[in-house]
Structure formats: structure tokens, C-alpha cells
XYZ file of C-alpha atoms in Angstrom:
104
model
C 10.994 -12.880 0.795
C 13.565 -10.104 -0.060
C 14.095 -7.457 -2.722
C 15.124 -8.849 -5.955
C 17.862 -7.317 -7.728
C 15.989 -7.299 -11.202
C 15.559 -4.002 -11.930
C 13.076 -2.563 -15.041
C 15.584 -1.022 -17.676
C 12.481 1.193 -18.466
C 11.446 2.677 -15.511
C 14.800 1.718 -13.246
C 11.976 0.202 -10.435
C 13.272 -1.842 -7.910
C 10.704 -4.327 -7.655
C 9.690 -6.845 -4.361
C 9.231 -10.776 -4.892
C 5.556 -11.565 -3.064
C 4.547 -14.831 -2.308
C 1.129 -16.045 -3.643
C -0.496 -15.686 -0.301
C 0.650 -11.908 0.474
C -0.307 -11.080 -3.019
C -4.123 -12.663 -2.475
C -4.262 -10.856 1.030
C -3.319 -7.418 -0.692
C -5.537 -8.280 -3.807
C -8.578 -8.643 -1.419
C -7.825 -5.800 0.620
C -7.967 -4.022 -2.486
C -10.902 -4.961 -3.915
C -13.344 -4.429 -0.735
C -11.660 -0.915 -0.812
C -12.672 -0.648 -4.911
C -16.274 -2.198 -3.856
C -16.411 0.756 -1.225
C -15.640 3.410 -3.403
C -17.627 1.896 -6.480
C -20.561 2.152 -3.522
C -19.891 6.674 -2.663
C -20.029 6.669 -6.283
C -23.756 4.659 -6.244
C -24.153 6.974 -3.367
C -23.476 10.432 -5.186
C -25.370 9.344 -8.402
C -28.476 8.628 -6.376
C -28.022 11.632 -4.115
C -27.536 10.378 -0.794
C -27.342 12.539 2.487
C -23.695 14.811 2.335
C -22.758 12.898 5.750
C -23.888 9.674 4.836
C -21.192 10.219 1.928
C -18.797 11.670 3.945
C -18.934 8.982 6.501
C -18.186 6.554 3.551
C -15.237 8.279 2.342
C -14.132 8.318 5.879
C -14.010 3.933 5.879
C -12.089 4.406 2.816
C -9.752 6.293 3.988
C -9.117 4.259 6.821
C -9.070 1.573 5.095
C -6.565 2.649 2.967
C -4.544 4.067 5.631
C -5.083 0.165 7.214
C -3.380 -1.384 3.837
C -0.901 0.885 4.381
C 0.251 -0.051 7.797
C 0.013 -3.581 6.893
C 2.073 -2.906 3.454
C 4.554 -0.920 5.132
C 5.019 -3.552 8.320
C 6.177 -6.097 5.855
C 7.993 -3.977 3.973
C 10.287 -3.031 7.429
C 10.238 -6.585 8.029
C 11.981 -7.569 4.471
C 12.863 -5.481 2.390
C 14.605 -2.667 4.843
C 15.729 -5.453 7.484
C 17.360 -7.486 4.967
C 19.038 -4.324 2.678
C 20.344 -3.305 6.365
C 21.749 -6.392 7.243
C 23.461 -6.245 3.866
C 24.736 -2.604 4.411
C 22.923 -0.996 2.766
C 22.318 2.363 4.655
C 20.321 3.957 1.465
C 17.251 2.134 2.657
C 17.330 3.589 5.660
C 16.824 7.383 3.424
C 14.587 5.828 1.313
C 12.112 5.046 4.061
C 12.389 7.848 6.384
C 11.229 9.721 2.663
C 8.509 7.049 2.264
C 7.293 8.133 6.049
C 7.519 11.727 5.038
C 5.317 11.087 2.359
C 2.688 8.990 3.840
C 2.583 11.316 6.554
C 1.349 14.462 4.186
């Protein structure tokens, strides 16, 4: 699915049409990375071992940095394939600033 052209008058947001399956695989990503964090915070209220912590926060960071790959595969795939195919160079900006970001 491609990028709409609705666009929020509010917030001027472009915004990305998901179908009901991407949306549930992203929504469960999500929430075993919210269970993981929920469970350092468990961790650091009971006073667990520094590393054990740390070792945590490490699996939630990578799992984060997994959604990202995954999020930023399809959006390659659709949204900037399809805006270049309708020549629209712009995207092309937009993600190498979207790299420069994730890349931090």
C-alpha cells in the first residue's frame, strides 16, 4: 500500500495507509518491547544486579533497533519506491535525513 495524499491540516503529517495485518505485526512488536521495559522497571524497583539491568536494556534496544529495520524495509519498499516512480525526488532527501537520524 502507498502514501496517501491526505494530509493533517493540523500538524501538515503525511500519513501511510497500513493494512490490518502490518498494523497487528507492528502492534505486537510493540507490545513485547512495552512488556520488556515494564519488566527493567520491575527490575530497578526490586533492585536487581546493575548488569542484569543493563543486559535488559540491551534486548530493548535491539529490539527496537529490530522494529526499526523491519519499519524502515517496508517503508523503502512503498512509500519511497512508489513516490520515486512518481518523480518525486524529495523522498529520496527525506530518507537519506531519516538514515541520518537513525544513525545518531
Amino acid at each position: 500500500m502507498g502514501e496517501t495524499e491526505h494530509v493533517c491540516p493540523a500538524c501538515q503529517h503525511r500519513h501511510k495507509e497500513r493494512s490490518e495485518e502490518e498494523k497487528r505485526r507492528m502492534l505486537n512488536r510493540l507490545s513485547r518491547i512495552e512488556g520488556q521495559v515494564r519488566g527493567i522497571r520491575r527490575m530497578v524497583e526490586e533492585n536487581a544486579y546493575c548488569p542484569d539491568i543493563l543486559i535488559q536494556v540491551s534486548a530493548v534496544n535491539a529490539a527496537l533497533n529490530s522494529f526499526n529495520k523491519v519499519l524502515l524495509a517496508e517503508h523503502i519498499r512503498s512509500c519511497v519506491a512508489e513516490d520515486i516512480r512518481e518523480g518525486n525526488e524529495e523522498t529520496i532527501d527525506e530518507l537519506v535525513l531519516v538514515l541520518q537520524k537513525l544513525m545518531k
